[in-house]
Amino acid sequence: MNANHTITTSPNTIQTFRINTPQAHLDDLNKRLMMTRWPDEIPGSGWNYGAPLSFVKEMAEYWRTSFDWRKQEERLNELPQCTTTIDGTNIHFFHIQSPEPDAMPLMLIHGWPGSPVEFLDLIGPLTDPTSYGGDAADSFHLVIPSIPGFGLSGPTTEVGWTSARAAKALAELMTLLGYERYGVQGGDMGAMIAPELGRIAAPRVVGVHVNAATMGFVPFGRVEDEVFAKLTEAEKVRLARLGHFMQERFGFNHIQSTRPQTLAYGLHDSPVGLLAWTCEMFYGFGDAVEAVDRDRFLTNLMLYWITGTANSSARMYYEGAHDPSAWSPKAPSPTPVGVAVFQRSDVAIRHYAEQNNNIVHWNEFERGTHFAAIDAPDLMIADIRTFFRRIQQ
């Protein structure tokens, strides 16, 4: 990958950027996929023990023989993108401006193990709604960063990169771009960073929209009887889903929160290791790997492989788990918050969300998974528009 000419100077340098993966890296990937040493598995075990051998083999073979990274690279390079240095680390971001001059600036923040690839189907309708049968009043200037330490931003190189520190860096990015008032949307880890942005930059953030929200939006520990009695039937289903997830699928969090370096040797050295680990995450969040196009899934995966950021992205879990301030009570945020709940996988419960967030919009959908921007982009687009219309009235 390389960066091109400088377009801005003081106080930080912003450079235009193009993805340019050396062919030698792709040849090495192909060789590693071909030389994979496959494990055994218990016959008929399905997903009970983790990502099934047959599933991972099929995905790896498609990756090696059919997936066209150069085509995906070209598509990503059609989008204006830049890099800059903030708080000592590199930050990559796509910056797609609307043809409507009065469009609202909106930052879209991905999660883990996601990337800006999650938002590809949102870009056209959000920046140029009239070309998609929408209203010009719903136009946005989009800033889509890679979280520090993730994907095209490259690895972080020092301790302390928590979600709160990432939020401060992204607030500085919006300042650097000259956006005085803007909205924020985030899912998964982005749904931790986005509300934090709404706190630290409250005078500037007009509203925060989240999906796949957990921290600050769900209970950790026992739910009181009187609270449980007031939950809706849908919320009781989500509470049961949360309990099952914590018991059966939360191992990735424990490992990344305690020993990310040990995990990194497998993820960094073995493309199939990274593939299986990422398949497990997508499948674990509402069967999204079955709903997401394989090329989109592998494009997202490639952004971790070619940048070597499996380790630094996992470290954010460690930093969060070892940051006392992350677990201390937070003052209620004054920033309006909208929540989209996709019933197939999300676990947000309004009672808990309202304790420290100014919830002004809450919408629940029967369709869509944890990765709703990929598998239900129409619902995401509509809900983002509805929320920001509401808070601007």
Tab-separated table of C-alpha atoms in Angstrom:
chain	number	residue	atom	x	y	z
A	1	MET	CA	0.000	0.000	0.000
A	2	ASN	CA	1.177	3.517	-0.571
A	3	ALA	CA	0.255	7.121	0.030
A	4	ASN	CA	0.368	9.778	-2.635
A	5	HIS	CA	0.666	13.558	-2.531
A	6	THR	CA	0.021	15.804	0.464
A	7	ILE	CA	-3.225	17.779	0.345
A	8	THR	CA	-3.184	19.547	3.713
A	9	THR	CA	-0.490	20.583	6.144
A	10	SER	CA	-0.707	22.191	9.594
A	11	PRO	CA	-1.497	21.081	12.268
A	12	ASN	CA	-1.486	17.504	10.910
A	13	THR	CA	-0.608	16.267	7.467
A	14	ILE	CA	-3.377	14.642	5.449
A	15	GLN	CA	-2.265	12.576	2.487
A	16	THR	CA	-4.303	11.043	-0.269
A	17	PHE	CA	-4.012	7.285	-0.317
A	18	ARG	CA	-4.403	4.308	-2.627
A	19	ILE	CA	-4.333	0.640	-1.758
A	20	ASN	CA	-1.546	-0.971	-3.762
A	21	THR	CA	-0.834	-4.469	-2.499
A	22	PRO	CA	2.508	-5.832	-3.723
A	23	GLN	CA	2.042	-8.917	-5.895
A	24	ALA	CA	4.621	-10.732	-3.774
A	25	HIS	CA	2.256	-10.444	-0.797
A	26	LEU	CA	-0.556	-12.008	-2.778
A	27	ASP	CA	1.710	-14.781	-4.023
A	28	ASP	CA	2.739	-15.491	-0.440
A	29	LEU	CA	-0.927	-15.613	0.620
A	30	ASN	CA	-1.710	-18.090	-2.151
A	31	LYS	CA	1.183	-20.316	-1.093
A	32	ARG	CA	0.143	-20.243	2.559
A	33	LEU	CA	-3.437	-21.174	1.659
A	34	MET	CA	-2.213	-24.022	-0.534
A	35	MET	CA	0.149	-25.333	2.200
A	36	THR	CA	-2.439	-25.288	5.019
A	37	ARG	CA	-2.091	-28.112	7.539
A	38	TRP	CA	-5.697	-28.981	8.302
A	39	PRO	CA	-6.884	-30.182	11.735
A	40	ASP	CA	-9.275	-33.038	12.379
A	41	GLU	CA	-12.782	-32.580	13.754
A	42	ILE	CA	-15.538	-34.610	15.399
A	43	PRO	CA	-17.819	-35.944	12.639
A	44	GLY	CA	-21.213	-34.272	12.560
A	45	SER	CA	-20.315	-31.660	15.198
A	46	GLY	CA	-21.371	-28.701	13.038
A	47	TRP	CA	-20.593	-25.366	14.691
A	48	ASN	CA	-20.683	-26.751	18.243
A	49	TYR	CA	-16.903	-26.796	18.601
A	50	GLY	CA	-16.261	-23.776	16.410
A	51	ALA	CA	-15.969	-23.128	12.686
A	52	PRO	CA	-16.516	-26.486	10.880
A	53	LEU	CA	-13.709	-27.981	8.842
A	54	SER	CA	-15.800	-28.342	5.678
A	55	PHE	CA	-16.970	-24.727	5.873
A	56	VAL	CA	-13.491	-23.295	6.410
A	57	LYS	CA	-11.996	-25.503	3.692
A	58	GLU	CA	-14.596	-24.317	1.195
A	59	MET	CA	-14.009	-20.666	2.097
A	60	ALA	CA	-10.227	-21.081	1.927
A	61	GLU	CA	-10.431	-22.737	-1.488
A	62	TYR	CA	-12.675	-19.956	-2.783
A	63	TRP	CA	-10.254	-17.397	-1.362
A	64	ARG	CA	-7.306	-19.082	-3.093
A	65	THR	CA	-8.846	-19.876	-6.477
A	66	SER	CA	-11.828	-17.593	-7.125
A	67	PHE	CA	-11.647	-14.433	-5.019
A	68	ASP	CA	-10.368	-11.451	-7.028
A	69	TRP	CA	-8.611	-9.090	-4.639
A	70	ARG	CA	-7.439	-6.806	-7.427
A	71	LYS	CA	-11.070	-6.220	-8.427
A	72	GLN	CA	-12.000	-5.375	-4.840
A	73	GLU	CA	-8.897	-3.231	-4.440
A	74	GLU	CA	-9.897	-1.278	-7.532
A	75	ARG	CA	-13.397	-0.759	-6.183
A	76	LEU	CA	-12.079	0.563	-2.881
A	77	ASN	CA	-9.664	2.846	-4.716
A	78	GLU	CA	-12.608	4.456	-6.521
A	79	LEU	CA	-13.502	6.039	-3.166
A	80	PRO	CA	-11.606	9.152	-2.000
A	81	GLN	CA	-9.378	8.095	0.883
A	82	CYS	CA	-6.662	9.645	2.999
A	83	THR	CA	-4.354	9.048	5.925
A	84	THR	CA	-3.183	11.273	8.721
A	85	THR	CA	-1.345	10.987	12.041
A	86	ILE	CA	-3.228	11.759	15.255
A	87	ASP	CA	-2.012	11.044	18.791
A	88	GLY	CA	1.055	9.338	17.395
A	89	THR	CA	-0.735	6.783	15.255
A	90	ASN	CA	-1.752	6.513	11.622
A	91	ILE	CA	-5.456	6.833	10.787
A	92	HIS	CA	-6.896	5.902	7.422
A	93	PHE	CA	-10.299	7.173	6.345
A	94	PHE	CA	-12.576	7.322	3.349
A	95	HIS	CA	-14.009	10.802	2.793
A	96	ILE	CA	-16.962	10.914	0.407
A	97	GLN	CA	-18.579	14.309	0.094
A	98	SER	CA	-22.181	14.752	-0.983
A	99	PRO	CA	-23.055	16.796	-4.063
A	100	GLU	CA	-25.469	18.623	-1.746
A	101	PRO	CA	-23.528	21.511	-0.166
A	102	ASP	CA	-25.729	21.608	2.952
A	103	ALA	CA	-25.329	17.902	3.704
A	104	MET	CA	-24.640	16.909	7.306
A	105	PRO	CA	-21.188	15.473	8.033
A	106	LEU	CA	-21.556	11.923	9.349
A	107	MET	CA	-18.861	9.603	10.641
A	108	LEU	CA	-19.468	5.847	10.255
A	109	ILE	CA	-17.478	3.667	12.685
A	110	HIS	CA	-17.089	-0.060	12.114
A	111	GLY	CA	-16.600	-2.781	14.706
A	112	TRP	CA	-14.414	-5.861	15.160
A	113	PRO	CA	-13.699	-7.887	13.078
A	114	GLY	CA	-15.165	-5.400	10.636
A	115	SER	CA	-13.885	-2.513	8.552
A	116	PRO	CA	-15.182	0.313	6.346
A	117	VAL	CA	-16.112	-2.456	3.887
A	118	GLU	CA	-19.226	-2.887	6.056
A	119	PHE	CA	-20.545	0.450	4.784
A	120	LEU	CA	-20.031	0.128	1.033
A	121	ASP	CA	-23.742	-0.237	0.270
A	122	LEU	CA	-24.585	2.802	2.404
A	123	ILE	CA	-22.289	5.269	0.673
A	124	GLY	CA	-24.317	6.069	-2.458
A	125	PRO	CA	-27.750	6.406	-0.823
A	126	LEU	CA	-26.409	8.462	2.091
A	127	THR	CA	-24.267	10.874	0.074
A	128	ASP	CA	-26.521	11.216	-2.977
A	129	PRO	CA	-30.059	10.197	-1.975
A	130	THR	CA	-31.771	11.791	-4.960
A	131	SER	CA	-29.975	9.352	-7.274
A	132	TYR	CA	-31.528	6.510	-5.263
A	133	GLY	CA	-35.080	7.832	-5.121
A	134	GLY	CA	-34.562	9.723	-1.861
A	135	ASP	CA	-34.749	13.288	-0.586
A	136	ALA	CA	-31.832	15.740	-0.884
A	137	ALA	CA	-32.525	16.776	2.711
A	138	ASP	CA	-31.210	13.356	3.793
A	139	SER	CA	-27.732	13.948	2.339
A	140	PHE	CA	-24.538	13.323	4.312
A	141	HIS	CA	-20.846	14.007	3.840
A	142	LEU	CA	-19.325	10.693	4.953
A	143	VAL	CA	-16.124	10.148	6.911
A	144	ILE	CA	-15.426	6.420	7.314
A	145	PRO	CA	-12.265	5.747	9.331
A	146	SER	CA	-10.513	2.524	10.126
A	147	ILE	CA	-10.297	2.434	13.924
A	148	PRO	CA	-6.690	3.017	15.082
A	149	GLY	CA	-4.938	-0.351	15.000
A	150	PHE	CA	-7.447	-1.827	12.537
A	151	GLY	CA	-7.073	-2.568	8.840
A	152	LEU	CA	-5.857	0.277	6.656
A	153	SER	CA	-4.939	2.426	9.667
A	154	GLY	CA	-2.180	-0.111	10.356
A	155	PRO	CA	-0.970	-1.395	13.731
A	156	THR	CA	-0.794	0.776	16.826
A	157	THR	CA	2.615	0.632	18.491
A	158	GLU	CA	2.036	1.518	22.135
A	159	VAL	CA	-0.208	0.607	25.053
A	160	GLY	CA	-3.384	2.450	25.956
A	161	TRP	CA	-5.406	2.391	22.740
A	162	THR	CA	-8.795	1.990	24.357
A	163	SER	CA	-12.106	2.779	22.692
A	164	ALA	CA	-12.123	6.085	24.609
A	165	ARG	CA	-8.730	7.042	23.199
A	166	ALA	CA	-9.924	6.060	19.736
A	167	ALA	CA	-12.961	8.323	20.220
A	168	LYS	CA	-10.696	11.270	21.078
A	169	ALA	CA	-8.574	10.620	17.982
A	170	LEU	CA	-11.648	10.460	15.741
A	171	ALA	CA	-12.996	13.679	17.263
A	172	GLU	CA	-9.666	15.274	16.361
A	173	LEU	CA	-10.013	13.916	12.827
A	174	MET	CA	-13.338	15.707	12.391
A	175	THR	CA	-11.730	18.899	13.683
A	176	LEU	CA	-8.887	18.466	11.219
A	177	LEU	CA	-11.424	18.109	8.393
A	178	GLY	CA	-13.128	21.345	9.472
A	179	TYR	CA	-16.446	19.806	10.537
A	180	GLU	CA	-17.780	21.805	13.457
A	181	ARG	CA	-21.116	19.970	13.759
A	182	TYR	CA	-21.600	16.357	12.751
A	183	GLY	CA	-23.336	13.075	13.448
A	184	VAL	CA	-21.850	9.699	14.332
A	185	GLN	CA	-22.991	6.153	13.607
A	186	GLY	CA	-21.369	3.004	14.960
A	187	GLY	CA	-21.923	-0.723	15.328
A	188	ASP	CA	-20.280	-3.336	17.576
A	189	MET	CA	-17.053	-1.696	18.836
A	190	GLY	CA	-18.192	1.340	16.868
A	191	ALA	CA	-21.229	1.368	19.170
A	192	MET	CA	-18.804	1.834	22.069
A	193	ILE	CA	-16.730	4.520	20.365
A	194	ALA	CA	-19.670	6.517	18.936
A	195	PRO	CA	-21.412	7.217	22.301
A	196	GLU	CA	-18.031	8.136	23.778
A	197	LEU	CA	-17.602	10.655	20.964
A	198	GLY	CA	-21.023	12.005	21.906
A	199	ARG	CA	-19.723	12.587	25.427
A	200	ILE	CA	-16.310	14.080	24.803
A	201	ALA	CA	-17.449	16.234	21.866
A	202	ALA	CA	-21.027	16.868	23.006
A	203	PRO	CA	-21.220	20.486	21.794
A	204	ARG	CA	-20.268	19.364	18.278
A	205	VAL	CA	-21.982	15.977	17.896
A	206	VAL	CA	-25.606	16.509	16.905
A	207	GLY	CA	-26.544	12.882	17.440
A	208	VAL	CA	-25.270	9.318	17.791
A	209	HIS	CA	-26.891	6.364	16.027
A	210	VAL	CA	-25.871	2.828	17.025
A	211	ASN	CA	-26.578	-0.768	16.144
A	212	ALA	CA	-25.143	-4.020	17.541
A	213	ALA	CA	-24.752	-2.139	20.828
A	214	THR	CA	-23.561	-3.943	23.965
A	215	MET	CA	-21.425	-2.023	26.480
A	216	GLY	CA	-23.736	0.504	28.114
A	217	PHE	CA	-26.802	-0.990	26.446
A	218	VAL	CA	-27.079	-4.415	28.142
A	219	PRO	CA	-26.908	-5.781	31.699
A	220	PHE	CA	-23.757	-7.436	32.985
A	221	GLY	CA	-24.700	-9.695	35.849
A	222	ARG	CA	-28.044	-10.579	37.358
A	223	VAL	CA	-31.194	-8.833	36.152
A	224	GLU	CA	-33.403	-7.765	39.042
A	225	ASP	CA	-36.814	-9.453	39.221
A	226	GLU	CA	-38.698	-6.162	39.005
A	227	VAL	CA	-36.726	-5.165	35.894
A	228	PHE	CA	-37.229	-8.561	34.254
A	229	ALA	CA	-40.981	-8.351	34.832
A	230	LYS	CA	-41.130	-5.124	32.818
A	231	LEU	CA	-39.188	-6.410	29.825
A	232	THR	CA	-41.011	-6.953	26.552
A	233	GLU	CA	-41.151	-10.454	25.108
A	234	ALA	CA	-38.626	-9.416	22.457
A	235	GLU	CA	-36.293	-8.121	25.178
A	236	LYS	CA	-36.583	-11.395	27.096
A	237	VAL	CA	-35.523	-13.198	23.918
A	238	ARG	CA	-32.546	-10.853	23.595
A	239	LEU	CA	-31.642	-11.375	27.263
A	240	ALA	CA	-31.658	-15.150	26.736
A	241	ARG	CA	-29.547	-14.691	23.605
A	242	LEU	CA	-27.080	-12.599	25.601
A	243	GLY	CA	-26.836	-15.292	28.264
A	244	HIS	CA	-26.209	-18.004	25.681
A	245	PHE	CA	-23.638	-15.873	23.930
A	246	MET	CA	-21.763	-15.129	27.146
A	247	GLN	CA	-21.681	-18.830	28.012
A	248	GLU	CA	-20.984	-20.409	24.632
A	249	ARG	CA	-19.418	-17.793	22.328
A	250	PHE	CA	-17.613	-15.288	24.533
A	251	GLY	CA	-14.289	-17.113	24.477
A	252	PHE	CA	-12.842	-14.787	21.840
A	253	ASN	CA	-13.357	-11.857	24.205
A	254	HIS	CA	-11.664	-13.614	27.122
A	255	ILE	CA	-8.648	-14.501	24.985
A	256	GLN	CA	-8.319	-11.080	23.351
A	257	SER	CA	-8.824	-9.373	26.715
A	258	THR	CA	-6.101	-11.397	28.426
A	259	ARG	CA	-3.611	-12.932	25.963
A	260	PRO	CA	-3.917	-11.255	22.555
A	261	GLN	CA	-0.205	-11.645	21.844
A	262	THR	CA	-0.374	-15.418	22.140
A	263	LEU	CA	-3.355	-15.535	19.796
A	264	ALA	CA	-1.582	-13.261	17.314
A	265	TYR	CA	0.993	-15.815	16.213
A	266	GLY	CA	-1.710	-17.959	14.630
A	267	LEU	CA	-3.767	-15.082	13.190
A	268	HIS	CA	-0.776	-13.215	11.788
A	269	ASP	CA	1.025	-16.224	10.303
A	270	SER	CA	-1.864	-18.349	9.027
A	271	PRO	CA	-4.486	-16.973	6.645
A	272	VAL	CA	-6.704	-19.968	7.426
A	273	GLY	CA	-6.305	-19.247	11.136
A	274	LEU	CA	-7.470	-15.681	10.542
A	275	LEU	CA	-10.243	-16.940	8.257
A	276	ALA	CA	-11.585	-19.433	10.808
A	277	TRP	CA	-11.404	-16.932	13.680
A	278	THR	CA	-13.309	-14.353	11.645
A	279	CYS	CA	-15.869	-16.886	10.371
A	280	GLU	CA	-16.586	-17.784	13.984
A	281	MET	CA	-17.304	-14.147	14.789
A	282	PHE	CA	-19.613	-13.612	11.830
A	283	TYR	CA	-21.469	-16.871	12.434
A	284	GLY	CA	-21.680	-16.239	16.161
A	285	PHE	CA	-23.517	-12.978	15.568
A	286	GLY	CA	-26.737	-14.238	13.997
A	287	ASP	CA	-25.507	-16.425	11.132
A	288	ALA	CA	-24.223	-13.365	9.282
A	289	VAL	CA	-21.588	-15.387	7.453
A	290	GLU	CA	-24.456	-17.145	5.648
A	291	ALA	CA	-26.112	-13.846	4.810
A	292	VAL	CA	-23.008	-11.923	3.750
A	293	ASP	CA	-21.660	-12.269	0.223
A	294	ARG	CA	-18.380	-14.222	0.234
A	295	ASP	CA	-16.534	-11.559	-1.734
A	296	ARG	CA	-17.587	-8.890	0.761
A	297	PHE	CA	-16.560	-11.110	3.669
A	298	LEU	CA	-13.154	-11.844	2.138
A	299	THR	CA	-12.573	-8.207	1.181
A	300	ASN	CA	-13.088	-7.316	4.820
A	301	LEU	CA	-10.743	-10.138	5.849
A	302	MET	CA	-8.056	-9.025	3.402
A	303	LEU	CA	-7.854	-5.619	5.057
A	304	TYR	CA	-6.639	-7.371	8.199
A	305	TRP	CA	-4.326	-9.777	6.368
A	306	ILE	CA	-2.491	-7.316	4.115
A	307	THR	CA	-1.991	-4.817	6.966
A	308	GLY	CA	-1.032	-7.309	9.669
A	309	THR	CA	-3.540	-5.824	12.114
A	310	ALA	CA	-5.090	-8.966	13.590
A	311	ASN	CA	-2.952	-8.438	16.691
A	312	SER	CA	-3.327	-4.681	17.198
A	313	SER	CA	-7.094	-4.815	16.647
A	314	ALA	CA	-7.433	-7.624	19.210
A	315	ARG	CA	-5.341	-5.583	21.668
A	316	MET	CA	-8.142	-3.048	21.995
A	317	TYR	CA	-10.045	-5.709	23.944
A	318	TYR	CA	-7.094	-6.073	26.310
A	319	GLU	CA	-6.803	-2.323	26.749
A	320	GLY	CA	-10.509	-1.997	27.501
A	321	ALA	CA	-10.490	-4.859	29.998
A	322	HIS	CA	-7.529	-3.336	31.844
A	323	ASP	CA	-8.760	0.254	31.826
A	324	PRO	CA	-10.464	1.050	35.155
A	325	SER	CA	-12.226	4.094	33.701
A	326	ALA	CA	-13.973	1.899	31.120
A	327	TRP	CA	-15.833	0.104	33.906
A	328	SER	CA	-16.551	3.083	36.151
A	329	PRO	CA	-20.004	4.734	36.086
A	330	LYS	CA	-20.380	7.320	33.330
A	331	ALA	CA	-22.241	10.579	33.596
A	332	PRO	CA	-25.398	10.657	31.451
A	333	SER	CA	-24.655	11.924	27.969
A	334	PRO	CA	-26.603	14.960	26.738
A	335	THR	CA	-26.193	13.931	23.097
A	336	PRO	CA	-29.319	12.454	21.446
A	337	VAL	CA	-28.910	8.737	20.782
A	338	GLY	CA	-30.808	6.535	18.363
A	339	VAL	CA	-30.717	2.738	18.568
A	340	ALA	CA	-31.449	0.235	15.805
A	341	VAL	CA	-32.024	-3.293	17.105
A	342	PHE	CA	-31.829	-6.141	14.609
A	343	GLN	CA	-33.728	-8.971	16.219
A	344	ARG	CA	-31.800	-11.878	14.704
A	345	SER	CA	-28.695	-11.103	16.732
A	346	ASP	CA	-28.747	-7.836	18.708
A	347	VAL	CA	-29.106	-7.757	22.491
A	348	ALA	CA	-29.658	-4.087	23.418
A	349	ILE	CA	-32.332	-3.519	26.077
A	350	ARG	CA	-33.839	-0.074	26.447
A	351	HIS	CA	-33.975	-0.034	30.270
A	352	TYR	CA	-30.197	-0.301	30.433
A	353	ALA	CA	-29.531	1.924	27.436
A	354	GLU	CA	-31.467	4.773	29.063
A	355	GLN	CA	-29.382	4.796	32.231
A	356	ASN	CA	-26.490	6.749	30.691
A	357	ASN	CA	-27.706	7.642	27.210
A	358	ASN	CA	-30.190	10.248	26.009
A	359	ILE	CA	-32.334	7.829	24.002
A	360	VAL	CA	-34.636	9.693	21.634
A	361	HIS	CA	-35.094	7.012	18.967
A	362	TRP	CA	-35.484	3.233	19.301
A	363	ASN	CA	-36.368	0.956	16.395
A	364	GLU	CA	-36.552	-2.853	16.255
A	365	PHE	CA	-36.322	-4.890	13.056
A	366	GLU	CA	-37.189	-8.513	12.364
A	367	ARG	CA	-34.599	-8.718	9.596
A	368	GLY	CA	-30.852	-8.117	9.771
A	369	THR	CA	-27.944	-9.407	11.833
A	370	HIS	CA	-25.086	-8.022	13.882
A	371	PHE	CA	-23.588	-6.906	10.561
A	372	ALA	CA	-26.748	-5.147	9.419
A	373	ALA	CA	-24.964	-2.579	7.247
A	374	ILE	CA	-23.932	-5.524	5.055
A	375	ASP	CA	-26.982	-7.783	5.114
A	376	ALA	CA	-29.777	-5.230	5.658
A	377	PRO	CA	-28.408	-1.959	4.231
A	378	ASP	CA	-31.883	-0.732	3.253
A	379	LEU	CA	-33.023	-0.866	6.879
A	380	MET	CA	-29.857	0.800	8.123
A	381	ILE	CA	-30.127	3.619	5.592
A	382	ALA	CA	-33.777	4.259	6.425
A	383	ASP	CA	-33.154	4.247	10.176
A	384	ILE	CA	-30.153	6.587	9.961
A	385	ARG	CA	-32.247	9.013	7.903
A	386	THR	CA	-35.201	8.792	10.291
A	387	PHE	CA	-33.053	9.428	13.354
A	388	PHE	CA	-31.185	12.437	12.001
A	389	ARG	CA	-34.392	13.941	10.594
A	390	ARG	CA	-35.933	13.656	14.046
A	391	ILE	CA	-33.136	15.368	15.935
A	392	GLN	CA	-32.920	18.220	13.411
A	393	GLN	CA	-36.607	19.158	13.601
